[in-house]
Amino acid sequence: MSLTLSKMQVAINGHLAVAGIDTEIAAGEFVGLVGPNGAGKSSFVKAVAGLTPATGAVKFDSIDLRTASPLSLSKTISYLAQINSIAWSVSVRELVALGRLPYGAQSKLTDPIHARAVDTAMSKTNIGKLADRAVDTLSGGELSRALLARALAVEAPILLVDEPIAQLDPYHQLQIMETLRTEARNGVLVIAVLHDLTLAARFCDRLLMLNAGQLEADGTPEHVLTTEHLRRVYRVECIIDKHNDHALVVPWSRIV
Amino acid sequence: MLCLILVVVTAVSLFVGRTSSGPSFGFGDAEIAAIVFTELRLPRTLLGLLVGGSLGLTGAALQGLLRNPLAEPGILGTSSGAAFGAVLMFYFGFASKQWLLLPAGAVTGSLLALAALYFLAGRRGELITIVLAGIAINALAAALTSLALNFAPSPYAALEILFWMLGSLADRNLSQAAIALVLMAPGWAIVCSASRGLDALTLGEETALSLGFDPQRTQRLVISGTALSVGAGVATTGVVGFVGLVVPHLLRRWVGYMPSQLMLPSFLAGAALTLLADIAIRLMPAGPELKLGVVTAIIGAPFFLHMISASRRGLLR
């Protein structure tokens, strides 16, 4: 099982946000999508998820995701958006249950299959105790786990997450990254947009580095996070070191 | 619970009437009882249920669609469009010649307002554009209605228009209730078919789309269903405001926040609240009968102000 992108291109108001990307990602891989602001990372995941018009081919095995019905697409790809304003003061359980909508679940979760999927997603993200809490009473860390549980409840073979740890403290960043890695180990194809390069190197199997809509580098974190790439793409000098075989990347100074 | 309340309120509504000397109870003498029941109480009660239910249901759906507890069926401009369509029928004297022309004018007005809404906001319109378009249509319809009043052929016609616009369940017949039902029922069905799409919108349009629910489709369903059912309501009873605003808001903390959970209860509670308001009108001491639209506005507008103030303080949930 693998996701194949051929010449995937996204144009937004005449500007090429993603300029023809070819790559293949296997099930079970945890891929970090890195690159500076405006590099096209969000457009990339939205194009894969079918949320924004794109040209080129996006295939999952033999299925062409571009022509798949919205319903089958919603069961194949689970997408966790970057900014989530929650309109109503629903309970955590109701929020997570939204992940079962593609399967025809009602919000009351009368079907035990859906109830089980919701329970599993909540235990994976360790929010079982918060089930009856209203979402507007949660801390930032709790809310991000609840939102991730919503995405996991879809039980889709592909999980796309846009900046899942952007506003979290180190403890909760590690917690979310561990959950995503566990999902990948269980066979889910995970693509996460990330800004923290050290966490990306620590948890991801592979990094795709985007720059101005182009794929600048693709490979293991060690291969992608080089001084040369970081200078050219991020325009920063970084201190790169190693700890337990994982790269440590500390952005140190701007190149002006 | 809501069903029980509704049954009791309906029974009371059938029992309580009003004459020129104030409230009356029961059905009077045996020979007129059947007439009182079928000609006065039954149409009045049925229309209260239909109009109130429509307002509650569409209010809940619109609040879900716009993800805002301050939304109301009237904001789309379809109510005022319908009212203007009806006013034109009064203005040209068609309403008194053939009673069917009044609902026909109102439904046409509501559909034209909807067409204008689509024209202004576009088929892939953003929600904020739709709200602004609704405000513009409301303003235009109000201006044209004022123009019609300004040039009313006689003081009597002006008064007739004015009274009708205030909204009332009194003096309607069973045929009008039947016409309202025939138009409203498909509107309800269309709105209800959007319920899970409205749940999906809780997390925003992108997430809704990723869950397989196209927000544009949800929007089209809710707006067209609302135009049909609210337009049909305005056609038969004039403008009854604020029920769609107040009811879902009051119910939310009891029945849940998900739009799909809120829709049926809002229908039942909207029907019950409208009937209660109408019963209260009938129980008033002797004098000119209060109009239903006036009562719902007098209760609803301060409630609306309170909601806006609570929303500014971030307390509205």
mmCIF file of C-alpha atoms in Angstrom, chain A residues 15 35 44 46 54 78 87 90 99-100 110 124 159 175 179 192 214 217:
data_model
loop_
_atom_site.group_PDB
_atom_site.id
_atom_site.type_symbol
_atom_site.label_atom_id
_atom_site.label_comp_id
_atom_site.label_asym_id
_atom_site.label_seq_id
_atom_site.Cartn_x
_atom_site.Cartn_y
_atom_site.Cartn_z
ATOM 1 C CA HIS A 15 0.512 31.508 -8.082
ATOM 2 C CA GLY A 35 10.019 23.947 4.951
ATOM 3 C CA PHE A 44 0.497 20.021 -0.260
ATOM 4 C CA LYS A 46 -4.793 19.855 1.349
ATOM 5 C CA ALA A 54 -4.849 20.219 -7.831
ATOM 6 C CA SER A 78 -8.213 11.591 7.684
ATOM 7 C CA ALA A 87 -18.379 26.257 16.971
ATOM 8 C CA VAL A 90 -19.809 19.929 22.559
ATOM 9 C CA GLY A 99 -14.699 11.212 13.013
ATOM 10 C CA ARG A 100 -17.349 8.537 12.441
ATOM 11 C CA THR A 110 -26.010 4.129 18.961
ATOM 12 C CA LYS A 124 -4.771 6.222 22.062
ATOM 13 C CA LEU A 159 -3.512 10.453 8.264
ATOM 14 C CA GLN A 175 2.939 13.167 23.546
ATOM 15 C CA THR A 179 0.933 9.027 19.207
ATOM 16 C CA ALA A 192 2.693 15.755 9.412
ATOM 17 C CA GLN A 214 9.321 22.505 -4.986
ATOM 18 C CA ALA A 217 15.072 17.305 -0.376
#
